Coordinates of C-alpha atoms and ligand atoms in Angstrom, one line a residue:
X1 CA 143.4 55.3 -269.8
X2 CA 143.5 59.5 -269.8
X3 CA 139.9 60.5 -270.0
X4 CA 140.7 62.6 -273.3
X5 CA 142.3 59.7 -274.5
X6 CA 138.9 58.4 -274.0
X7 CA 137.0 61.5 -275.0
X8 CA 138.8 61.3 -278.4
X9 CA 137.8 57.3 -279.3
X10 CA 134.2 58.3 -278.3
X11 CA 134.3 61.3 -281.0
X12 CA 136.3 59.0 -283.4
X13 CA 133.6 56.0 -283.1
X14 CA 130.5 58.6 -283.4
X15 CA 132.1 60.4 -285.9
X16 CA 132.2 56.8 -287.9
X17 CA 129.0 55.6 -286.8
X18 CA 127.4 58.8 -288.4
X19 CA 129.9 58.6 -291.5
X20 CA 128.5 54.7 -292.1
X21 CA 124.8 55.5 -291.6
X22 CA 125.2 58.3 -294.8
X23 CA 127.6 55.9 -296.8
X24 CA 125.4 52.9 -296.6
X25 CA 122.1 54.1 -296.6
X26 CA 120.7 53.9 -300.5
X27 CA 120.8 57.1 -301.6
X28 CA 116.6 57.2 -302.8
X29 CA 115.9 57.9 -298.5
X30 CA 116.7 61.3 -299.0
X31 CA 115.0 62.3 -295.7
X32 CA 117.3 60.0 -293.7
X33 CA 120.5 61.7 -295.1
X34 CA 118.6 65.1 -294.5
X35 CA 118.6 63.7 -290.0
X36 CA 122.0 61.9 -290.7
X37 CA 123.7 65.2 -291.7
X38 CA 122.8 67.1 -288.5
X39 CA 123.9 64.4 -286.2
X40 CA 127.5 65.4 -286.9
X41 CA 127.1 68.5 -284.8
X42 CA 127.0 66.3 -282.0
X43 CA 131.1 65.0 -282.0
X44 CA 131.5 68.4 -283.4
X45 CA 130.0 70.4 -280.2
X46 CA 131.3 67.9 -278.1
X47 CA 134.9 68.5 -279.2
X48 CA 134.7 72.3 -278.7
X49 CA 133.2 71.7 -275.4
X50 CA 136.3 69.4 -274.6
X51 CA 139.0 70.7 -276.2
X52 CA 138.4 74.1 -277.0
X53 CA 138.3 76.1 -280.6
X54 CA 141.6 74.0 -281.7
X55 CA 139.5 70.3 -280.6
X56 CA 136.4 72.3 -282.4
X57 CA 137.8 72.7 -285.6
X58 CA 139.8 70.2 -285.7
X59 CA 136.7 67.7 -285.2
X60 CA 134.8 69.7 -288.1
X61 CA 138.0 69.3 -290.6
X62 CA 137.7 65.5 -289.7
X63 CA 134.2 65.9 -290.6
X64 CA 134.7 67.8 -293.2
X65 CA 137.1 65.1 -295.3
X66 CA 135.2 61.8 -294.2
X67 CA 132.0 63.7 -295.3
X68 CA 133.3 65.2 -298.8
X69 CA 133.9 62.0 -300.8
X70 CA 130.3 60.8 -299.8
X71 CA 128.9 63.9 -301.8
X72 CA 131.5 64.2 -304.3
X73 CA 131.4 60.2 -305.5
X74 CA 128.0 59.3 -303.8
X75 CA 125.3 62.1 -305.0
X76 CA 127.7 62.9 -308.1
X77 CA 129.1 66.1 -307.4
X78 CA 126.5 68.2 -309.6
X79 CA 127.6 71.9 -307.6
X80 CA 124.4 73.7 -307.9
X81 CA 122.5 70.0 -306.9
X82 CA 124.3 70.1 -303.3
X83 CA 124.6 73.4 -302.5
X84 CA 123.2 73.1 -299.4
X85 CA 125.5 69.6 -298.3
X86 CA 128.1 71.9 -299.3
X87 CA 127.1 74.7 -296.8
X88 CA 126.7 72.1 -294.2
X89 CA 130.2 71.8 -294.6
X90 CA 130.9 75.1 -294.2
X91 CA 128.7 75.5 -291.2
X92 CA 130.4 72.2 -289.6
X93 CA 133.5 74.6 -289.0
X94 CA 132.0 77.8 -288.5
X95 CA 129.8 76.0 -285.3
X96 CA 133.4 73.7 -284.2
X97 CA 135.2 76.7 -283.9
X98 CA 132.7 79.3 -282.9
X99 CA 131.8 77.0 -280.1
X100 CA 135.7 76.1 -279.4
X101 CA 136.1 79.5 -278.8
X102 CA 133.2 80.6 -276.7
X103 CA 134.0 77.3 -274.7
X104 CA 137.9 77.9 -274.3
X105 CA 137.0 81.7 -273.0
X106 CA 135.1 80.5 -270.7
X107 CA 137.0 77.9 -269.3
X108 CA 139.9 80.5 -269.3
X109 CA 137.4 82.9 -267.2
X110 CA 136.6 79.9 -264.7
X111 CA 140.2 79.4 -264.5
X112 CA 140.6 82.9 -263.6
X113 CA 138.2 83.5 -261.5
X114 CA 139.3 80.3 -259.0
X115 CA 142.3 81.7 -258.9
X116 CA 141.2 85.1 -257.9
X117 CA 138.9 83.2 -255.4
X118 CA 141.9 81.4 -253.9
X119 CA 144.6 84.5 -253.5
X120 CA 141.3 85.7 -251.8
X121 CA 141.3 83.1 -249.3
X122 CA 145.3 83.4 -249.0
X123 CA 145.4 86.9 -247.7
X124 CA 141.9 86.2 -246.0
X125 CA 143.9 83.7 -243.9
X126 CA 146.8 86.1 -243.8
X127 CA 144.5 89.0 -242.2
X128 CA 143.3 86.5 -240.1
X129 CA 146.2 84.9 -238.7
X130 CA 147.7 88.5 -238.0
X131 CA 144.9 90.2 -236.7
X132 CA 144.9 87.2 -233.9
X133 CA 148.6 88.1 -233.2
X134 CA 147.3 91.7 -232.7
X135 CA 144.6 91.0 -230.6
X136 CA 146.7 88.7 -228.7
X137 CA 149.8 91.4 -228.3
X138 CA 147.3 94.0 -227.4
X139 CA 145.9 92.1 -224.6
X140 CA 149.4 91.1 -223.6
X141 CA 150.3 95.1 -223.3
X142 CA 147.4 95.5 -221.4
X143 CA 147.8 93.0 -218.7
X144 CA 151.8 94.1 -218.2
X145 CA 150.7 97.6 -218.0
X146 CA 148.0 96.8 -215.3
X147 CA 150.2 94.7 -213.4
X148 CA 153.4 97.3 -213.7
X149 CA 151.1 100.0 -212.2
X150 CA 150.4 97.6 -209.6
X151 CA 153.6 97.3 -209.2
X152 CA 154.9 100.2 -208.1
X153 CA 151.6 101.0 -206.0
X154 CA 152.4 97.8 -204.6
X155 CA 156.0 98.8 -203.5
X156 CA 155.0 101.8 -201.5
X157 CA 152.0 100.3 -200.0
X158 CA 154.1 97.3 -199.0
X159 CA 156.6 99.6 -197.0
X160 CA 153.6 101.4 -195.6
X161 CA 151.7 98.4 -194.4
X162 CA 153.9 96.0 -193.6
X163 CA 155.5 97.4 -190.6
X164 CA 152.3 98.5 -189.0
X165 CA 150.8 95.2 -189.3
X166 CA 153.8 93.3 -187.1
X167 CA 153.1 95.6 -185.0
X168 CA 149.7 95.0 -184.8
X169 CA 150.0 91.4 -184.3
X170 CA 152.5 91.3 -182.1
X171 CA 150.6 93.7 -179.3
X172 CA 147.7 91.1 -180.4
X173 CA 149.3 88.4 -179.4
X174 CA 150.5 89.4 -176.1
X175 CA 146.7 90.6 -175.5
X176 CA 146.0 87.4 -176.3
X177 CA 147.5 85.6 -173.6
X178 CA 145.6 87.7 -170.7
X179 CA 142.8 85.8 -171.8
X180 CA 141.9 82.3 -171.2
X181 CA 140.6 80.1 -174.6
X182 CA 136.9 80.3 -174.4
X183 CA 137.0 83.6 -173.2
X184 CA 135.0 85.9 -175.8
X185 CA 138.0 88.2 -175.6
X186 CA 140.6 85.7 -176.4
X187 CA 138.4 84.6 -179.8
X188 CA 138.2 88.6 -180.3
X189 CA 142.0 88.5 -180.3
X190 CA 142.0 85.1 -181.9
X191 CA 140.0 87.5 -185.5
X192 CA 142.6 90.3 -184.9
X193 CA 145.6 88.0 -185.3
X194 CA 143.9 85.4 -188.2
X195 CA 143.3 89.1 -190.1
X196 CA 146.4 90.8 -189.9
X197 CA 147.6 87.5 -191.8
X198 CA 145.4 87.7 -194.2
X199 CA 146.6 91.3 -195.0
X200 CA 150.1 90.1 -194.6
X201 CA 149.1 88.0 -197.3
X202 CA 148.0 90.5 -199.6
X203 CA 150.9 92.2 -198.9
X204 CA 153.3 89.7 -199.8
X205 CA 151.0 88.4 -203.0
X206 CA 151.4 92.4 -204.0
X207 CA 155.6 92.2 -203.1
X208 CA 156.1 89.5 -205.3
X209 CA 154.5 91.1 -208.4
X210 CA 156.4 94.5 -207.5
X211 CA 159.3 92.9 -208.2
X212 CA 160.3 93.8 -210.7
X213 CA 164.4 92.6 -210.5
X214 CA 165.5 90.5 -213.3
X215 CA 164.5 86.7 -213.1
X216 CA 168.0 84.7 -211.6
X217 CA 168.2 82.2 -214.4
X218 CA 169.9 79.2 -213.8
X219 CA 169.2 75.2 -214.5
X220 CA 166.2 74.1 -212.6
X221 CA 164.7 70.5 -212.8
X222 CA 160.6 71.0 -213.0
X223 CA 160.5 67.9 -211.4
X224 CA 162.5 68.7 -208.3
X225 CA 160.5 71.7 -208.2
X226 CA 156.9 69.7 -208.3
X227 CA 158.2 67.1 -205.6
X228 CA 159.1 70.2 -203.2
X229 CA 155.5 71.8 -203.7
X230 CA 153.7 68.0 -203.2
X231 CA 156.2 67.8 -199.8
X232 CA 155.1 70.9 -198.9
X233 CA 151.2 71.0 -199.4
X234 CA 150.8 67.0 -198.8
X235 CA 149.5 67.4 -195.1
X236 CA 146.8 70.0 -196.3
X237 CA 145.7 67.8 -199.0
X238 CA 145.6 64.9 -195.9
X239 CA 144.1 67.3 -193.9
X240 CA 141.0 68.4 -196.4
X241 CA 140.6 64.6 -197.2
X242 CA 141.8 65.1 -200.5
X243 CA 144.1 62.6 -202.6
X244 CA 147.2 64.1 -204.3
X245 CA 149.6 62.6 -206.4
X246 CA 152.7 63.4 -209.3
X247 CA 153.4 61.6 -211.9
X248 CA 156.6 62.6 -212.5
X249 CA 158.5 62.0 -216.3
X250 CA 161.6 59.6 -216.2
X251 CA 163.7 62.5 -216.3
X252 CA 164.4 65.6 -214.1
X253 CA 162.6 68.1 -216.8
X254 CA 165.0 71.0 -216.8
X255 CA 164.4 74.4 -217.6
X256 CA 166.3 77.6 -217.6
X257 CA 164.7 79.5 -215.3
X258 CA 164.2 81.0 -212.0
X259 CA 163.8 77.9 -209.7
X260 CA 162.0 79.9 -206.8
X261 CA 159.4 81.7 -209.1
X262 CA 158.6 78.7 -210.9
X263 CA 158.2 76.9 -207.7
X264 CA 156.1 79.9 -206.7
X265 CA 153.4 79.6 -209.9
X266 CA 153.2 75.6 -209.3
X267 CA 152.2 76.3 -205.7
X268 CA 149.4 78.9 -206.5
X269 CA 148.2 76.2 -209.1
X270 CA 148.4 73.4 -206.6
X271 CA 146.9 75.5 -204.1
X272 CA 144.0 76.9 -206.3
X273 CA 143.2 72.8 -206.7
X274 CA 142.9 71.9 -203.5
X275 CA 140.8 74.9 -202.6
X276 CA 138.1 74.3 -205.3
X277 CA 138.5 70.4 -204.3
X278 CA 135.7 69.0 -202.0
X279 CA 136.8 65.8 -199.1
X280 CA 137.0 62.4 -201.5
X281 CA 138.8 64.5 -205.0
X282 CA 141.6 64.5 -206.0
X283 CA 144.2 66.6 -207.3
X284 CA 146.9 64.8 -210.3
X285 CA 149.8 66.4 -211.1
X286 CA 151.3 65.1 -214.3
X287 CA 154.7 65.7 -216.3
X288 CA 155.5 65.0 -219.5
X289 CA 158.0 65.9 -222.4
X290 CA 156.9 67.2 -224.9
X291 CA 159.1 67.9 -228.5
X292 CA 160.5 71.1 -227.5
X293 CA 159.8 71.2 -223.6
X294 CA 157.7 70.1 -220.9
X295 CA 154.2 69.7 -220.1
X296 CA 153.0 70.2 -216.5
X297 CA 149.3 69.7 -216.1
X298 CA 147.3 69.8 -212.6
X299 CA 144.0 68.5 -212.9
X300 CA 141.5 68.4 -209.8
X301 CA 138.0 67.0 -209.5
X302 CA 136.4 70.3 -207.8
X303 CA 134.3 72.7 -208.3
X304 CA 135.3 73.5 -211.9
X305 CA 134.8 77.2 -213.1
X306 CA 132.1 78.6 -214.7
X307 CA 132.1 79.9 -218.5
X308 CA 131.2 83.2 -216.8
X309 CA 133.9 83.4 -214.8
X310 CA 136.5 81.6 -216.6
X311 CA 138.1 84.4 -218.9
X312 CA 138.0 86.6 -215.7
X313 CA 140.6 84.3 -213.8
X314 CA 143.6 86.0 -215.0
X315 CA 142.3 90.1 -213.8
X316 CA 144.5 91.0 -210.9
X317 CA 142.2 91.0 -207.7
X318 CA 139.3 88.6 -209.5
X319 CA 138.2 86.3 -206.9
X320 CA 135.7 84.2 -205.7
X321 CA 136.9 83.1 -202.5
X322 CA 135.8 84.9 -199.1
X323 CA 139.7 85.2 -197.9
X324 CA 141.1 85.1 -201.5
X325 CA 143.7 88.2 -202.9
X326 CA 142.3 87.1 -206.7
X327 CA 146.4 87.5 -207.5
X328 CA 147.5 84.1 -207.7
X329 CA 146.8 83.6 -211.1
X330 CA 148.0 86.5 -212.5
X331 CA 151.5 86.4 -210.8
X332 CA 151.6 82.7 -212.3
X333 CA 150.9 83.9 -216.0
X334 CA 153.4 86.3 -215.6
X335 CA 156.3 84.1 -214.1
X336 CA 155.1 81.4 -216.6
X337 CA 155.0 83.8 -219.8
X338 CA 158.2 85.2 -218.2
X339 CA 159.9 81.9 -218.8
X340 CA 158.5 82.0 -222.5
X341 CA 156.1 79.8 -221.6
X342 CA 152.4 79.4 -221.9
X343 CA 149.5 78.6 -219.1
X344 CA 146.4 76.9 -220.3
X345 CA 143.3 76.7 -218.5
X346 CA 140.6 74.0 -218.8
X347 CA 137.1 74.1 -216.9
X348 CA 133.7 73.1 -216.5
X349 CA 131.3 74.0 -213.7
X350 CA 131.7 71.1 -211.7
X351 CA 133.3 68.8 -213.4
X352 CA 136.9 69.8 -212.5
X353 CA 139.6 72.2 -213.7
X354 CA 143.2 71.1 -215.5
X355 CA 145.5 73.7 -215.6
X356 CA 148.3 72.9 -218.6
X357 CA 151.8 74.8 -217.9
X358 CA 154.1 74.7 -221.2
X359 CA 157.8 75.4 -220.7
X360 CA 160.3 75.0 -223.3
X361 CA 163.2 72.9 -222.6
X362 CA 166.7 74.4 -221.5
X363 CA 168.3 73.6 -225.0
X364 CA 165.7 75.8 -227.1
X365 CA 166.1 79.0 -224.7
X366 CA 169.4 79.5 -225.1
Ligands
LIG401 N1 141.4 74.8 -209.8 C1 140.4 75.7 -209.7 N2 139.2 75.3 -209.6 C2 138.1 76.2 -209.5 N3 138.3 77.6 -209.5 C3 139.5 78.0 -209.7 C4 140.7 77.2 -209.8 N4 141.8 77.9 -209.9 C5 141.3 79.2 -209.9 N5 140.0 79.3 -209.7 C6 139.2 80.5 -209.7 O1 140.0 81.6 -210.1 C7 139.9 82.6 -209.1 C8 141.3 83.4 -209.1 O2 142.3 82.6 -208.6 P1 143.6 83.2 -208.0 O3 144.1 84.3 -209.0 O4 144.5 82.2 -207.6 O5 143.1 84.0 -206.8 P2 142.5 83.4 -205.4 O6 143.0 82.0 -205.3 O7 143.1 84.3 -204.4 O8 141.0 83.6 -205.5 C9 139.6 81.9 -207.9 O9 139.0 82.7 -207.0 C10 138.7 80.8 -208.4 O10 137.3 81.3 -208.5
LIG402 MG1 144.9 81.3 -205.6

């Protein structure tokens, strides 16, 4: 049953109840008519409360007409006699619709007010939702500035350094062999030449970021690309004791893309795991499809990355490793964002680091 369906049977039954009390009780207990007459205000109130002036009133007219044959036939009608039963008439309807109304306004007011409470919220949500979509845009100008600056200082630099540094290594290495192994000279050598690589490194880290030439898209599978990186690094990862293994998908994941820049930010990932991972971890490469893409996470059991350190991963030249160029990651956002993709990183101080790659599926990049 509706509860004012309910609401109504109660003031109905109450408003009989009261009615019997006054037409059975002899009329000689004047006092008790005096009490019965006042409970009426109860339904009465009630009703306004409920239903507002119209249920008000129109519970004091009910009153009114079940009540007015019990003075009229009962106490005999004399005018001037029951004045006051008369009045109490009167004030039955003044109070049901007074009260109906005060109750409806405020109702109305509540009403209002929620609603004012809840466009509040709405464009409270609103703001929210796009001041996040400034904050992240900003951020996003930022880092392409920094790293288009780079750029081009990385172009001339390249030219500058480059050629010196063959140079350097290849009189090295011809040094080199006047010396036997063992001989302090030879390891001297032995620095010279491990160095210059190291700087060729940098170099080339810097080259590939100052490219700048549009990406070559064609169809590439992700998978392809993954087993080519786990062919590639899978002695190393024997080498530093570590296992590694790629659960591919079923099916070739493809992208539109640039197959040797994608491969590229796999590889720094990959190769970021197995640095931070000790002899015994292990580094999982997983695939999935997701609704509109691919999913590519790498997760290693190393070192993990500390809170402190974590949102500083992505800064051009932010490192923590003794021989590291602290580019790697940002060339990988980069090509990954670049692909209209996003890179997702997971980490705990020693309890291991997943890195999540999400690229969408050939079809929805058309
Ligand atoms: N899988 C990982 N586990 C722990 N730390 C990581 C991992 N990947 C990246 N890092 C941290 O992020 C830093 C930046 O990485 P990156 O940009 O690739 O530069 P680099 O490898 O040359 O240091 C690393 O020096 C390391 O501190
Ligand atoms: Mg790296």
């Amino acid at each position: 049953m509706k509860p004012s369906i309910l609401r109504i049977a109660l003031l109905g039954l109450s408003i009989l109840g009261i009615s019997l009390l006054h037409y059975l009780t002899p009329l000689h207990l004047h006092y008790m008519h005096d009490i019965f007459q006042r409970f009426y205000y109860l339904p009465i109130i009630l009703a306004a409360l409920w239903f507002g002036f119209r249920g008000g009133l129109a519970c004091a007219l009910v009153v009114s007409v079940v009540y007015a044959p019990h003075i009229l036939f009962q106490w005999g009608g004399g005018l001037a006699l029951e004045m006051e039963k008369y009045l109490e008439i009167v004030m039955y309807n003044v109070v049901g619709s007074v009260t109906g109304l005060l109750a409806q306004r405020e109702r109305e007011r509540s009403l209002e007010l929620q609603r004012t409470a809840e466009g509040l919220e709405e464009s409270f949500n609103k703001l929210q939702i796009q001041s996040e979509r400034i904050i992240a845009i900003e951020e996003q100008l930022r880092r392409s500035e920094k790293l288009s600056t780079l750029g081009e200082m990385a172009a001339v630099l390249a030219h500058e350094i480059r050629n010196p540094l063959g140079s350097i290594r290849g009189t090295a290495e011809i040094l080199r062999d006047d010396y036997r192994p063992g001989d302090p000279k030879h390891e001297f050598i032995e620095i010279q030449i491990k160095e210059t690589e190291r700087l060729n490194h940098v170099v080339e880290d810097f080259l590939r970021m100052a490219r700048q030439q549009p990406m070559e898209l064609r169809d590439c599978s992700i998978r392809e690309e993954v087993e080519t990186i786990v062919t590639l690094v899978a002695k190393d990862a024997h080498d530093r004791g570590i296992s590694l293994c790629f659960e591919p998908s079923q099916e070739q994941a493809i992208v539109r893309g640039d197959g040797e820049k994608l491969r590229q930010a796999f590889l720094n990932i990959v190769i970021n795991a197995l640095q931070a991972t000790p002899p015994g971890g292990s580094v999982i490469i997983v695939l999935t499809r997701l609704e509109s893409g691919f999913e590519l996470c790498i997760r290693d059991s190393g070192s993990g990355i500390s809170p402190k350190n974590l949102h500083r991963i992505f800064e051009p030249f932010f490192t923590t490793k003794p021989d590291g160029t602290g580019l790697g990651l940002a060339v990988t956002r980069k090509i990954i964002e670049g692909h209209g993709g996003t890179l997702h990183i997971e980490s705990k101080a020693a309890a291991g680091t997943t890195v999540s790659i999400r690229l969408p599926a050939q079809e929805f990049t058309a």
